[in-house]
PDB file of C-alpha atoms and ligand atoms in Angstrom:
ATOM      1  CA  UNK A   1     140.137 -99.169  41.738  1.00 59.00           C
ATOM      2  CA  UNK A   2     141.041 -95.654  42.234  1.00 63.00           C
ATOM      3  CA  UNK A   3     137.790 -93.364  43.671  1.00 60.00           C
ATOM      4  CA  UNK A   4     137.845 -91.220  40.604  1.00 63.00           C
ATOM      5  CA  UNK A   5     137.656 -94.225  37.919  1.00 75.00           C
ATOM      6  CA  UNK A   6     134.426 -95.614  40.423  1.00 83.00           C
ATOM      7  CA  UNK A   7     131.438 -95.360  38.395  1.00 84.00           C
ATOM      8  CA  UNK A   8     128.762 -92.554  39.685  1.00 85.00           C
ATOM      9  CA  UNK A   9     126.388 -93.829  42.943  1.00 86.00           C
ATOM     10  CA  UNK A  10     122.874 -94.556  41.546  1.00 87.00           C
ATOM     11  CA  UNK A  11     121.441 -93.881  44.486  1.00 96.00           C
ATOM     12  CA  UNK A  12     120.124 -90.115  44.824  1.00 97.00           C
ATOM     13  CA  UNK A  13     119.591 -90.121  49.241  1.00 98.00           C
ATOM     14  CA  UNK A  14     120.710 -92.428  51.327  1.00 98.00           C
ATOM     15  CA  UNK A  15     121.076 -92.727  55.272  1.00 98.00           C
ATOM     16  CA  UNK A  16     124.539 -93.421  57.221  1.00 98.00           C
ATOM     17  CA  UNK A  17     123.815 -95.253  59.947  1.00 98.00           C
ATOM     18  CA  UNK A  18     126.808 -95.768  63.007  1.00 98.00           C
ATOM     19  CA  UNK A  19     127.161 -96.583  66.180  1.00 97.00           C
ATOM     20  CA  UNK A  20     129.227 -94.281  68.733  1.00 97.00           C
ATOM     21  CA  UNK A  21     131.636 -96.896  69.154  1.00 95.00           C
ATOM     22  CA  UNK A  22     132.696 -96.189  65.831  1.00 96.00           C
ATOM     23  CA  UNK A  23     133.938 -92.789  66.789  1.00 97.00           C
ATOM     24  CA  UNK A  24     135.977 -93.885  69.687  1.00 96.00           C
ATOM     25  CA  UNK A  25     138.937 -95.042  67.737  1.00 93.00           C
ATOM     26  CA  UNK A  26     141.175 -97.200  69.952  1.00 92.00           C
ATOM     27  CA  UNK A  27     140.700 -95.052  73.210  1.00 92.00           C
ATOM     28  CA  UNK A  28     137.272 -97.460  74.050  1.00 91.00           C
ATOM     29  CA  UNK A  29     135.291 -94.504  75.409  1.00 95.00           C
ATOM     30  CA  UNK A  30     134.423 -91.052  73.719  1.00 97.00           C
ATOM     31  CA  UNK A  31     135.667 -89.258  70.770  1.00 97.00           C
ATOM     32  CA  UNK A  32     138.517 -89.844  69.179  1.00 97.00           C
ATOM     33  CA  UNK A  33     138.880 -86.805  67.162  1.00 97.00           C
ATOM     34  CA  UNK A  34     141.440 -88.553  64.256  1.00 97.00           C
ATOM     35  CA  UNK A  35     138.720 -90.928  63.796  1.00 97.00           C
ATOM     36  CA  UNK A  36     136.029 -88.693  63.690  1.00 98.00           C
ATOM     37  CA  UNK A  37     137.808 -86.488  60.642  1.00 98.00           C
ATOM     38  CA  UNK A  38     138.588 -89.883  58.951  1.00 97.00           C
ATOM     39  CA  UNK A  39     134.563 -90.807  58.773  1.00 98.00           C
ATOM     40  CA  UNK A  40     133.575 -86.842  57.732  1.00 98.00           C
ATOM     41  CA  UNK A  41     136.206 -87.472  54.426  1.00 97.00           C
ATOM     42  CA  UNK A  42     134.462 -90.717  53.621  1.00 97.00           C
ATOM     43  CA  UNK A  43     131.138 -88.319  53.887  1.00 98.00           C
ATOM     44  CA  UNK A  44     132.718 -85.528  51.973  1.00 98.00           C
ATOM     45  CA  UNK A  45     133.936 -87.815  49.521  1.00 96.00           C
ATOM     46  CA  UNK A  46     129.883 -88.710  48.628  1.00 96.00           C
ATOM     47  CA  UNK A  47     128.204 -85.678  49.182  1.00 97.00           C
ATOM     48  CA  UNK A  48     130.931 -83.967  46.586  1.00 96.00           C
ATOM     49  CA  UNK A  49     129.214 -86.622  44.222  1.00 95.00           C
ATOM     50  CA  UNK A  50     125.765 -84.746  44.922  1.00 95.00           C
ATOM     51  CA  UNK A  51     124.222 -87.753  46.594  1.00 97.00           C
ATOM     52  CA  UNK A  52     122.111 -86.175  49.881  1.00 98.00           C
ATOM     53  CA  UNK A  53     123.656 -87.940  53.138  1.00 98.00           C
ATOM     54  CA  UNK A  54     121.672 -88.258  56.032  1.00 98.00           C
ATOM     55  CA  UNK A  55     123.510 -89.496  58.958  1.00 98.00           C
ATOM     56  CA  UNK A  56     122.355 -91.100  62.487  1.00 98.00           C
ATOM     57  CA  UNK A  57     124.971 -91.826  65.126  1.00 98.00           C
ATOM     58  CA  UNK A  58     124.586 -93.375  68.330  1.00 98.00           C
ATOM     59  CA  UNK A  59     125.845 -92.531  71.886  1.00 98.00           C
ATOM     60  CA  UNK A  60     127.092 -95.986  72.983  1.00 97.00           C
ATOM     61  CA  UNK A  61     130.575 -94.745  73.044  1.00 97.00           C
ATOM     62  CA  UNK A  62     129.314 -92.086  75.849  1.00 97.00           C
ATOM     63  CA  UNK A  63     126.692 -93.583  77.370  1.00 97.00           C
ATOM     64  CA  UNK A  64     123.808 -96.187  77.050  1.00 96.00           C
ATOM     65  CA  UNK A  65     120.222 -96.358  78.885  1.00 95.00           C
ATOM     66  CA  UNK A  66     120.574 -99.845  79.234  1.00 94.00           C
ATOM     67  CA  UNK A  67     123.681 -99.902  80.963  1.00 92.00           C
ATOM     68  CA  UNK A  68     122.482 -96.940  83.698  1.00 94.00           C
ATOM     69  CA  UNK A  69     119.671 -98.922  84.473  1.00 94.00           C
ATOM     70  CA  UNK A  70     121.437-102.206  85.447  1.00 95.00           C
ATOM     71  CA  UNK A  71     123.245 -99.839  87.405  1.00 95.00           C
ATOM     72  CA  UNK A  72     120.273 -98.741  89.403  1.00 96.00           C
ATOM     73  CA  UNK A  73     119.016 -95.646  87.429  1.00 97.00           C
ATOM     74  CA  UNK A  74     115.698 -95.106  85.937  1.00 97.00           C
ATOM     75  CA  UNK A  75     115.773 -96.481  82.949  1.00 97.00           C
ATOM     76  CA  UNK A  76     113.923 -93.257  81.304  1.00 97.00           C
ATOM     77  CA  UNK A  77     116.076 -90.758  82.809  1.00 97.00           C
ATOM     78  CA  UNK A  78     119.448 -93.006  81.683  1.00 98.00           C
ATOM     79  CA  UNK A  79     117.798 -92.973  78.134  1.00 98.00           C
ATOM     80  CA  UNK A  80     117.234 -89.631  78.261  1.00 98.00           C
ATOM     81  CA  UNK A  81     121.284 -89.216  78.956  1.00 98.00           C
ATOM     82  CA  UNK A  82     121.576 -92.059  75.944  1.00 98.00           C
ATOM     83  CA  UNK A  83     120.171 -89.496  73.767  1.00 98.00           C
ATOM     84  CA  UNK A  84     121.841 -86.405  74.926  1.00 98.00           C
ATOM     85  CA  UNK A  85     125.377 -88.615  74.536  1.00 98.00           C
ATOM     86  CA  UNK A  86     124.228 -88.871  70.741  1.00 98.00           C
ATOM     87  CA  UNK A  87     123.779 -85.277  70.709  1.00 98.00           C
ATOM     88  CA  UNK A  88     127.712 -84.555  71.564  1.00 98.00           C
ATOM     89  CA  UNK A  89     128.576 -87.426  68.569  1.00 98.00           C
ATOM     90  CA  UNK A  90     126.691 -85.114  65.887  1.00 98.00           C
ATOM     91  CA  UNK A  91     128.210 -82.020  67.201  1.00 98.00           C
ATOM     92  CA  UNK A  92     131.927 -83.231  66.533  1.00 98.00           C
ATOM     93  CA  UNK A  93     130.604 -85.025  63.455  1.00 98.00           C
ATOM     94  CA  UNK A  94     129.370 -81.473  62.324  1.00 98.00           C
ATOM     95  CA  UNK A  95     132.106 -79.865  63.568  1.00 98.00           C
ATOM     96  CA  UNK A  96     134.455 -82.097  61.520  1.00 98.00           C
ATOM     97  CA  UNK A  97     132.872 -81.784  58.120  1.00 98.00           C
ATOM     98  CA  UNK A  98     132.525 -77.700  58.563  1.00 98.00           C
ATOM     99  CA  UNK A  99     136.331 -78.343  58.813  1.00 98.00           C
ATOM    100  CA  UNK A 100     136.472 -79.911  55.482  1.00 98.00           C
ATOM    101  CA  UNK A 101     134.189 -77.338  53.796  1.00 98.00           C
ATOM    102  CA  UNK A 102     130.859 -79.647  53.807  1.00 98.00           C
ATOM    103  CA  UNK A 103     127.743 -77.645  54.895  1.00 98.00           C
ATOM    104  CA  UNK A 104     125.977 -79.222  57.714  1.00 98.00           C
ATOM    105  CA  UNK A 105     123.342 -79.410  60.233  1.00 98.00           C
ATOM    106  CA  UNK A 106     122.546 -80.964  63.506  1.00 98.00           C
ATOM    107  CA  UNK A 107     118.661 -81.873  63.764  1.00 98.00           C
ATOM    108  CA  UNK A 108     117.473 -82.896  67.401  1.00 98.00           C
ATOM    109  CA  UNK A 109     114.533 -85.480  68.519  1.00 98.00           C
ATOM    110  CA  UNK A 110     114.858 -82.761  71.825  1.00 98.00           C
ATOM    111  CA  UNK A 111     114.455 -79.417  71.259  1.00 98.00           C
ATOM    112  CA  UNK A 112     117.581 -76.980  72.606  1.00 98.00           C
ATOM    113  CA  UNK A 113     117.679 -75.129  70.351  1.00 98.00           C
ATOM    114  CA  UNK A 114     121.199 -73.404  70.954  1.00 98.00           C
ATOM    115  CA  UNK A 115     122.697 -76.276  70.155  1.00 98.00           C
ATOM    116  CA  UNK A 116     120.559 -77.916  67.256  1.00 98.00           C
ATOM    117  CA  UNK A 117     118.071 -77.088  64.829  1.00 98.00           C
ATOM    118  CA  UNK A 118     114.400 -78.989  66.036  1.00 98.00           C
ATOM    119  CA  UNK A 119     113.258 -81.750  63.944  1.00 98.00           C
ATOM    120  CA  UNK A 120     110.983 -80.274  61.585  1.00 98.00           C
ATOM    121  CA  UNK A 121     110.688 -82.769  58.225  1.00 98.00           C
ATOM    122  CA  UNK A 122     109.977 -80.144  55.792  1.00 98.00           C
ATOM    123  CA  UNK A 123     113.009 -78.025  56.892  1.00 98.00           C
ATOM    124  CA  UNK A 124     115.433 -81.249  56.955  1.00 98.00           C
ATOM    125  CA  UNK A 125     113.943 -82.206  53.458  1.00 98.00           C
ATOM    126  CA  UNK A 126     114.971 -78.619  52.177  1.00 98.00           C
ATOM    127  CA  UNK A 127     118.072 -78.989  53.763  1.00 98.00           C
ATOM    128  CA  UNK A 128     118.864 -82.167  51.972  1.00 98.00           C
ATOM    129  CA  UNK A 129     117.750 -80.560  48.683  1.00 98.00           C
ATOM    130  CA  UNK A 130     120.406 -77.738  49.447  1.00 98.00           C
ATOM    131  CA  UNK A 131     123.113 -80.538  49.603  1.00 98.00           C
ATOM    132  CA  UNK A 132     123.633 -79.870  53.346  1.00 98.00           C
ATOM    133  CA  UNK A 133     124.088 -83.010  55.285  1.00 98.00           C
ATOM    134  CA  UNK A 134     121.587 -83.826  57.763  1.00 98.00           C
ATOM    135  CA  UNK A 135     122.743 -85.330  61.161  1.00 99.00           C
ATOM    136  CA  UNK A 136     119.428 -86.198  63.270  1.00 99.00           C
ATOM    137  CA  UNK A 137     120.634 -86.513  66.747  1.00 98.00           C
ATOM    138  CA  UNK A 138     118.995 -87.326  70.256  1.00 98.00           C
ATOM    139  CA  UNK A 139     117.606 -90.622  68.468  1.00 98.00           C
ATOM    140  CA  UNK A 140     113.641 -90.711  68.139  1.00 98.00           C
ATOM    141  CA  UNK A 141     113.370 -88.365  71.141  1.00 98.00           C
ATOM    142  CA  UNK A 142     111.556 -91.212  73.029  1.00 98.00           C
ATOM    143  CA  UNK A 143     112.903 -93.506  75.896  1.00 98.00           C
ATOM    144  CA  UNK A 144     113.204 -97.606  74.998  1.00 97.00           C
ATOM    145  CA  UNK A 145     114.448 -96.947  71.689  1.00 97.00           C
ATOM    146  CA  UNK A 146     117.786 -96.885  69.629  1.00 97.00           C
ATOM    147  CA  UNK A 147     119.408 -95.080  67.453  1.00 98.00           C
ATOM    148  CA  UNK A 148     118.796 -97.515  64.999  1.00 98.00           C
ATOM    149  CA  UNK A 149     115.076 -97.319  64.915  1.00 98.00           C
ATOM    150  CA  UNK A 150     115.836 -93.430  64.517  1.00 98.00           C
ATOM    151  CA  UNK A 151     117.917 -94.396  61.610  1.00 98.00           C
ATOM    152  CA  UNK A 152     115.086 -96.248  60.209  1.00 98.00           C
ATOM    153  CA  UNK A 153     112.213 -93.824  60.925  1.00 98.00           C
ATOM    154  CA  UNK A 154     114.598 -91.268  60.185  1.00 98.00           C
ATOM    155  CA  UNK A 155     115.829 -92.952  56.460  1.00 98.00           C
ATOM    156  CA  UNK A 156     111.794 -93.465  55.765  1.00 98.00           C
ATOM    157  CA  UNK A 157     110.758 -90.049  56.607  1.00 98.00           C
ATOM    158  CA  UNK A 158     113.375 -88.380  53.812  1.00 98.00           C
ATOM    159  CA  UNK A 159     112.450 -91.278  51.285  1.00 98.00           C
ATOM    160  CA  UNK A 160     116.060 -92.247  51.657  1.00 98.00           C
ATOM    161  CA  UNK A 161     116.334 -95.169  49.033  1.00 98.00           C
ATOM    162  CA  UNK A 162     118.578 -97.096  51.538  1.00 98.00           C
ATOM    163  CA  UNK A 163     120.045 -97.268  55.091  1.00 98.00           C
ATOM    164  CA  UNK A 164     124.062 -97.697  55.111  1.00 98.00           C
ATOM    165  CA  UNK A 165     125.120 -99.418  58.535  1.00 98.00           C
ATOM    166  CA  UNK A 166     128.604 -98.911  58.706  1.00 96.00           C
ATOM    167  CA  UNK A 167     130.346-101.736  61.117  1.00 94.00           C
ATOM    168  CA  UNK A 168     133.421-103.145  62.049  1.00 91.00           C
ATOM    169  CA  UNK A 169     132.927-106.259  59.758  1.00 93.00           C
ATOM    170  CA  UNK A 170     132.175-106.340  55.985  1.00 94.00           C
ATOM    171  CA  UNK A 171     128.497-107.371  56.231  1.00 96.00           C
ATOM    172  CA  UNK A 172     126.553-109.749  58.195  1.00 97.00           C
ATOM    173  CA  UNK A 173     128.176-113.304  58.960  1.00 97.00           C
ATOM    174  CA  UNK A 174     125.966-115.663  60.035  1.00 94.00           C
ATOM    175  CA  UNK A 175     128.082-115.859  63.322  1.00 92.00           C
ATOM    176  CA  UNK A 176     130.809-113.685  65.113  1.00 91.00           C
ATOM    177  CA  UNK A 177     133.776-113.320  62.289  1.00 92.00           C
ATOM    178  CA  UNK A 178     135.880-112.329  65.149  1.00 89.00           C
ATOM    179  CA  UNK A 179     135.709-115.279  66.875  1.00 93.00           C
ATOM    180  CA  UNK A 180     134.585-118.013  64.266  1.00 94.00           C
ATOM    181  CA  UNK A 181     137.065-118.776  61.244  1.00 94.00           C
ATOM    182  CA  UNK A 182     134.175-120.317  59.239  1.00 96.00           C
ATOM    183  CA  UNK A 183     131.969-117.599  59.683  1.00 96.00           C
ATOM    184  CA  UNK A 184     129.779-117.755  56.658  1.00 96.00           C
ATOM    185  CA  UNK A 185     129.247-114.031  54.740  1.00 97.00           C
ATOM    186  CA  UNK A 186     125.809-112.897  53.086  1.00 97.00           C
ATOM    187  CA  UNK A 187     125.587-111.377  50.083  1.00 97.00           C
ATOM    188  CA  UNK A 188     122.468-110.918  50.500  1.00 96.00           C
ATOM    189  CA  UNK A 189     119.577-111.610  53.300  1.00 98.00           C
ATOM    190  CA  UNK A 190     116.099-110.966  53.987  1.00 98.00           C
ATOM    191  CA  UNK A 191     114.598-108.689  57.213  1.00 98.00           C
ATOM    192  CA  UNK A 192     112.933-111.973  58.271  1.00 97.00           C
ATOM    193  CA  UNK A 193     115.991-114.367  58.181  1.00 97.00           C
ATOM    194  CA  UNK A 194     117.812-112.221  60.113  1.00 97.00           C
ATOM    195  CA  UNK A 195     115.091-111.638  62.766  1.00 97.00           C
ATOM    196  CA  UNK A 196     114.472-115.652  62.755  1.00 97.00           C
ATOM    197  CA  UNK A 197     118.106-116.531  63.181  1.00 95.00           C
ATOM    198  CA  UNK A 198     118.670-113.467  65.492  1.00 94.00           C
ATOM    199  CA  UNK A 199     121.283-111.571  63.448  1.00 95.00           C
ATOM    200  CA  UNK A 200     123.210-108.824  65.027  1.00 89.00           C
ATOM    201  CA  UNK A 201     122.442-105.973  61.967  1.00 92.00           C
ATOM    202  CA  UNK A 202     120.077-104.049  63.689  1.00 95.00           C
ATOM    203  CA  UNK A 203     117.595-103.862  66.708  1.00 93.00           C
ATOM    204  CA  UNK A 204     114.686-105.997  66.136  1.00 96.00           C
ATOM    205  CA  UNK A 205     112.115-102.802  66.001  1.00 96.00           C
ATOM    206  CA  UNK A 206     114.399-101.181  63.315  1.00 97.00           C
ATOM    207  CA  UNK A 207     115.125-104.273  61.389  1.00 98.00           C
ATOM    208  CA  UNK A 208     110.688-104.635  61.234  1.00 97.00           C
ATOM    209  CA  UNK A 209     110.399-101.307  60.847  1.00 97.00           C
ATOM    210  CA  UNK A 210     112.759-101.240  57.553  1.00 98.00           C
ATOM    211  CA  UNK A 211     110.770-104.495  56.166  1.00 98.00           C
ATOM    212  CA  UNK A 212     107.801-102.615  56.297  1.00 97.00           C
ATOM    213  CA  UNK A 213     108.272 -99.883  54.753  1.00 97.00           C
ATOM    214  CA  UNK A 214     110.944-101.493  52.263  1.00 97.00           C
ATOM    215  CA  UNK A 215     114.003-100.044  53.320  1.00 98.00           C
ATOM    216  CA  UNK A 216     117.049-102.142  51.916  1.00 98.00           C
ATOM    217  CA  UNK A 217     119.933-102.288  54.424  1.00 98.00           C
ATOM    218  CA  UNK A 218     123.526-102.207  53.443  1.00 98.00           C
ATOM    219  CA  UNK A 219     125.871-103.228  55.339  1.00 97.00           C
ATOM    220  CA  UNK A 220     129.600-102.590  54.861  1.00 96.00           C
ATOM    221  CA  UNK A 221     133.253-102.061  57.324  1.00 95.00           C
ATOM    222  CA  UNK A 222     133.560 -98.291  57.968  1.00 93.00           C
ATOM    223  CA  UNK A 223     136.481 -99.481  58.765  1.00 92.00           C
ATOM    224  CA  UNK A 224     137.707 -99.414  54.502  1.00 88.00           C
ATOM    225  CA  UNK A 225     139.086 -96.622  53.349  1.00 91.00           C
ATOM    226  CA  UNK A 226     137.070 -95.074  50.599  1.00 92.00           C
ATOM    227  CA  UNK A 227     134.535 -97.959  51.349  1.00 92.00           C
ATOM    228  CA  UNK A 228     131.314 -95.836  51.843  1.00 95.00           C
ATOM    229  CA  UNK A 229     132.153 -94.225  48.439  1.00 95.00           C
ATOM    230  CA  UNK A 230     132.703 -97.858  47.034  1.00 94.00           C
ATOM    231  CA  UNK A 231     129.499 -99.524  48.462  1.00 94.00           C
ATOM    232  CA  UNK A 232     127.862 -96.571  46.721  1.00 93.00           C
ATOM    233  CA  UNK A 233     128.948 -97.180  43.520  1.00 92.00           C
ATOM    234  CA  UNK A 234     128.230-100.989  43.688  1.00 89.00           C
ATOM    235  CA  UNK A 235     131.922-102.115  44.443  1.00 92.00           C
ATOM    236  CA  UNK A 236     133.211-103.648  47.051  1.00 93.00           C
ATOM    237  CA  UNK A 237     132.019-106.064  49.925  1.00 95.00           C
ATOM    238  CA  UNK A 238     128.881-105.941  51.747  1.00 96.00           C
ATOM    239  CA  UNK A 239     125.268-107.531  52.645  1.00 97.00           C
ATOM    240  CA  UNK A 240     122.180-106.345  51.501  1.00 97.00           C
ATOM    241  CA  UNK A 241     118.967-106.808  53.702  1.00 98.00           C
ATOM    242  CA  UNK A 242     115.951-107.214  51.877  1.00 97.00           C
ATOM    243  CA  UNK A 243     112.799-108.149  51.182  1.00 95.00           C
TER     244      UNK A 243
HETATM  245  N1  UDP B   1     118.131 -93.757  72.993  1.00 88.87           N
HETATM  246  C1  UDP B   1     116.793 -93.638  73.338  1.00 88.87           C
HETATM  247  N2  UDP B   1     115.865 -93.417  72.348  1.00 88.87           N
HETATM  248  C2  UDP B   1     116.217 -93.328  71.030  1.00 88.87           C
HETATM  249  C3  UDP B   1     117.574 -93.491  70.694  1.00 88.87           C
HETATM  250  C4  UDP B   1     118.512 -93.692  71.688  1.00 88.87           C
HETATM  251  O1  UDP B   1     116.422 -93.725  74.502  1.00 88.87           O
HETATM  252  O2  UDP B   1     115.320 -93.124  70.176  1.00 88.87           O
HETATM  253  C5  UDP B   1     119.127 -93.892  74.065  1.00 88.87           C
HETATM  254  C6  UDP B   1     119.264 -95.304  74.605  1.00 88.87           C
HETATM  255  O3  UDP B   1     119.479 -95.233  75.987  1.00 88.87           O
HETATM  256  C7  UDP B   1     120.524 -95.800  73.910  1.00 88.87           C
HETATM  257  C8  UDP B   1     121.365 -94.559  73.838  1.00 88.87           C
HETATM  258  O4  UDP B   1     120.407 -93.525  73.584  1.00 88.87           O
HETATM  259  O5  UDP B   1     121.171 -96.796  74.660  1.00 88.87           O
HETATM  260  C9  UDP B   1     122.435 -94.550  72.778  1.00 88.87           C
HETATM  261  O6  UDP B   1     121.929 -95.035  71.556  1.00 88.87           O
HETATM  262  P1  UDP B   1     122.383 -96.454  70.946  1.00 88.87           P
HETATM  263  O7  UDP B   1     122.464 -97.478  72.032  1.00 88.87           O
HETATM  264  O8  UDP B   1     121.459 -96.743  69.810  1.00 88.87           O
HETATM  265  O9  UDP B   1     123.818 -96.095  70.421  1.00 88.87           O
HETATM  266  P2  UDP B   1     124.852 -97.009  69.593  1.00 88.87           P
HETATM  267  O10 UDP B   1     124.797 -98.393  70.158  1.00 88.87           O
HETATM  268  O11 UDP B   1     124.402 -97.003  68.158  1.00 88.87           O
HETATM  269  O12 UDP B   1     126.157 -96.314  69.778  1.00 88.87           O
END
């Protein structure tokens, strides 16, 4: 269906949630700036609508705590660089959708404030008010956490009515669809089925976190073009993680 015959997104504020692989194109490491542009349309193309986009990207594309500490760093210090690496993703993301005319601003967990505005939730609530899309960077701002517990706490501090987790995949399979034929698709799921059969949606914190404060989880391929503005209007394939 072409976007403009799509009927209007019921939902008011929602929360993008992506990983930093997602921004890496082909290239597997950093920022692939083609890419990049191609996910700030698909924000445009929703925050035209009037719906209030909060966004959360993560770093894994740059650099993850986790994978400095097998290598013999302390694992604080290597999440520390984790969370600056998230901090160059929302830059370009900003950058990108200044380009196409979209008002924007970077909120950090960690204050520098030459680069980003602090997190303060009053301010980001105004912003989102103003239509200006809200990218909260440098995850929770604590060590032994991801981004996607920031995208949760994040999504539940700005009464977001849902999380978005834009993948590879069109929703959650009960096993790899890249390497199992008869993976099986969800339409739907609840936060404790995937935490008993050990789904790969989110991180286990953000996936309880989300159940308790009722946070639905959608999860759709970021990979379809127009799909964010599709999953928004109720079209299109995905999963739904509920209660
Ligand atoms: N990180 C952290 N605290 C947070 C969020 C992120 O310490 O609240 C660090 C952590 O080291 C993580 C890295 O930042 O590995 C990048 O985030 P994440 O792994 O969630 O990125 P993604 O996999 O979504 O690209």
């Amino acid at each position: 269906m072409p976007e403009t015959e799509l009927p209007k997104p019921t939902f008011r504020r929602v929360l993008l949630k992506i990983s930093g692989e997602a921004l890496m194109g082909d290239q597997g490491f950093g920022l692939h700036p083609p890419t990049v542009e191609r996910i700030a349309k698909e924000v445009k193309s929703v925050s035209d609508l009037g719906v209030e986009v909060c966004m959360v990207i993560g770093g894994g594309n740059i650099f993850r705590g986790l994978q400095g500490s097998a290598q013999g760093m302390e694992r604080t210090t290597a999440d520390y660089m984790g969370m600056l690496a998230t901090v160059m993703n929302a830059l370009a993301m900003q950058s990108s959708l200044e380009e196409l005319g979209v008002f924007c601003r970077v909120i950090s967990a960690i204050r520098m404030d030459e680069v980003a505005e602090p997190y303060i939730r009053r301010r980001a609530v105004r912003h989102l008010e103003k239509k200006r899309v809200c990218i909260f960077a440098a995850g929770t701002g604590n060590p032994y956490f991801t981004t996607d517990t920031a995208a949760t706490l994040r999504a539940s501090e700005m009464a977001c009515e849902a999380i978005f987790k834009g993948t590879k995949v069109d929703g959650v399979y009960d096993k790899d669809p890249v390497q199992h034929a008869d993976a099986k698709r969800y339409d739907d799921i609840t936060y404790d089925e995937v935490l008993a059969r050990h789904l790969k949606v989110m991180d286990a914190s953000a996936i309880a976190l989300a159940r308790d404060n009722s946070l639905p989880i959608i999860v759709f391929s970021l990979d379809e073009p127009g799909g964010f503005r599709s999953i928004l209007a109720g079209q299109g394939t995905y999963t739904t993680v509920h209660a």
